[in-house]
């Protein structure tokens, strides 16, 4: 839930009640001063000029010590614990430390700056506690992640208000105890408390976390009864709930119905489109947002840069990176992490490394992102070295770090090292592997030929197997041409995802390699009966900010004829240097000439040929493909990189392949 940055922006809004209550009461105190003096005191404090404010209004503060509340409030954004303690001493000297209003501000200060120990001591010595005192303490515990203590204070309160319920509901949903949060909301309603915008925002976040569309719609009905549907906080939370639950259209309708939008509403819409895979629409909304006069913030940039990553549009990614720098968002860890991923997925590993090195500190998230980038490009040694540096600096690796390491090992076939990392994750770090971690280990075992061991791991693992892990094993069966195990594994894949064409194609190819034509026929019949269509191989590349897409048999490109002629010349040149088309990999009933033509016109070869025709000599070629690169193309691209003296970088559905001087970074392990 916290990976979703649009959630964080709304939760920051939801945490307002305590400070809102305090600031409202403070304004009443300030009104006792002259208007001019009150404005000056407030202005100095809001700008962080705390000492100047105290010196300028010392006599007024001593005559009315309640004004210390302004100074304490100003210390919170600065996390100025030492200055707050000095003010605490002055409050004691003034003799107003027993005042509920001032005491609550002191309690709020210590709670907000994270010194919960002092806050607890102060709470224990309060001569007169009220609801607000308890609410502040609950918020302090929530801020520390100590929900058990927050619940204890809540349970012991003789009296509560809406802010009390909000504090705990928000805490529960914030730490993904979503069912408990919804249960508390239901209890609150039954006891007759009317929710406000903050309650509803938190509850909707809980529904989003559970992807509970039905419950979310029920809350939506309640929102309309309470007449909060046009409230920005509630509206944005509603839209996020729908989008996170897979109903993008309903979420868009909510955003469009808002009479006004703020940056949070725009971010919710952009993040929703990104989460649902509408990457091009994300870029469109981003441009519309700017035209409408809104300034993107760090939350916006995370979603937009991530969409550039999915599209692998380097030019647009670089442009948005420049805009993030201008907006002052490029130093935010979440944005840096997105930049590392974007440059990596666009084939620019050096730019990923540059973004990482320019970051200050390099926390676990950033290092995990860089390890992932290394792994995606087959640079397993650098990935392992970065992990070892983390251990030396005693940075606590998380499950994402280990997933990146396992993927790097899987990429390069380091079976023993990968299993060592998996065991360390469980035994040394006490982390519970997710299905994605098991998938990497299955890939390692399967590719090394230990198919039965890999199958046994899937069937005995404590997490539920998905279609992807079974498909990973099915791919290994193809590598080792084991049709018998493949048939059994394919049943598991198809049962979980009967409309996934890749599984049928894999099984068909395995049977075809074994010359089991009757089985091939049965697989194809099953596809026809279930109306499953084979996903076409598509490759694309970006030249001068324009994306060009290619597919075998597609003649729609304006340079189609020239491209066909160039490919014929290129294939002849490759043959002169020793390339032999792998016609055995074309599993269709056609003569050798047709098979060679088919191989020559694979989408990645079309894209590479187009790049060679339209880019200057020496410029690296970057191509993306939606499916795995076939064996023949892998061999052919090695020859092309040698003959044309070009670095060719291909991102397929699994990983990156860096071709240079007739070699590939992954060797023959792909």
Coordinates of C-alpha atoms in Angstrom, one line a residue, residues 3 25 109 156 207 255 265 277 290 296 314 347 352 383 438 477 487 489 493 504 523 560 582 639 651:
X3 CA 4.4 1.7 -2.6
X25 CA -7.9 26.9 19.5
X109 CA 5.0 18.5 20.0
X156 CA -9.3 2.8 28.1
X207 CA -11.3 -1.0 0.7
X255 CA -12.8 12.4 -10.6
X265 CA -7.1 14.4 -7.5
X277 CA -1.5 -0.6 -17.4
X290 CA 0.1 20.8 -16.9
X296 CA 3.3 18.1 -10.9
X314 CA 13.7 6.9 -23.4
X347 CA 18.4 -0.1 -21.9
X352 CA 20.5 4.2 -13.9
X383 CA 24.4 -6.8 -8.0
X438 CA 9.9 -19.3 -5.5
X477 CA 10.6 -28.2 -20.2
X487 CA 2.1 -32.1 -20.7
X489 CA 2.7 -28.9 -16.2
X493 CA -1.0 -23.5 -16.3
X504 CA -0.6 -23.3 -25.5
X523 CA -3.3 -28.3 -28.5
X560 CA 8.0 -1.4 -45.6
X582 CA 17.9 -22.2 -37.8
X639 CA 26.4 -11.4 -36.2
X651 CA 14.6 -6.0 -24.1

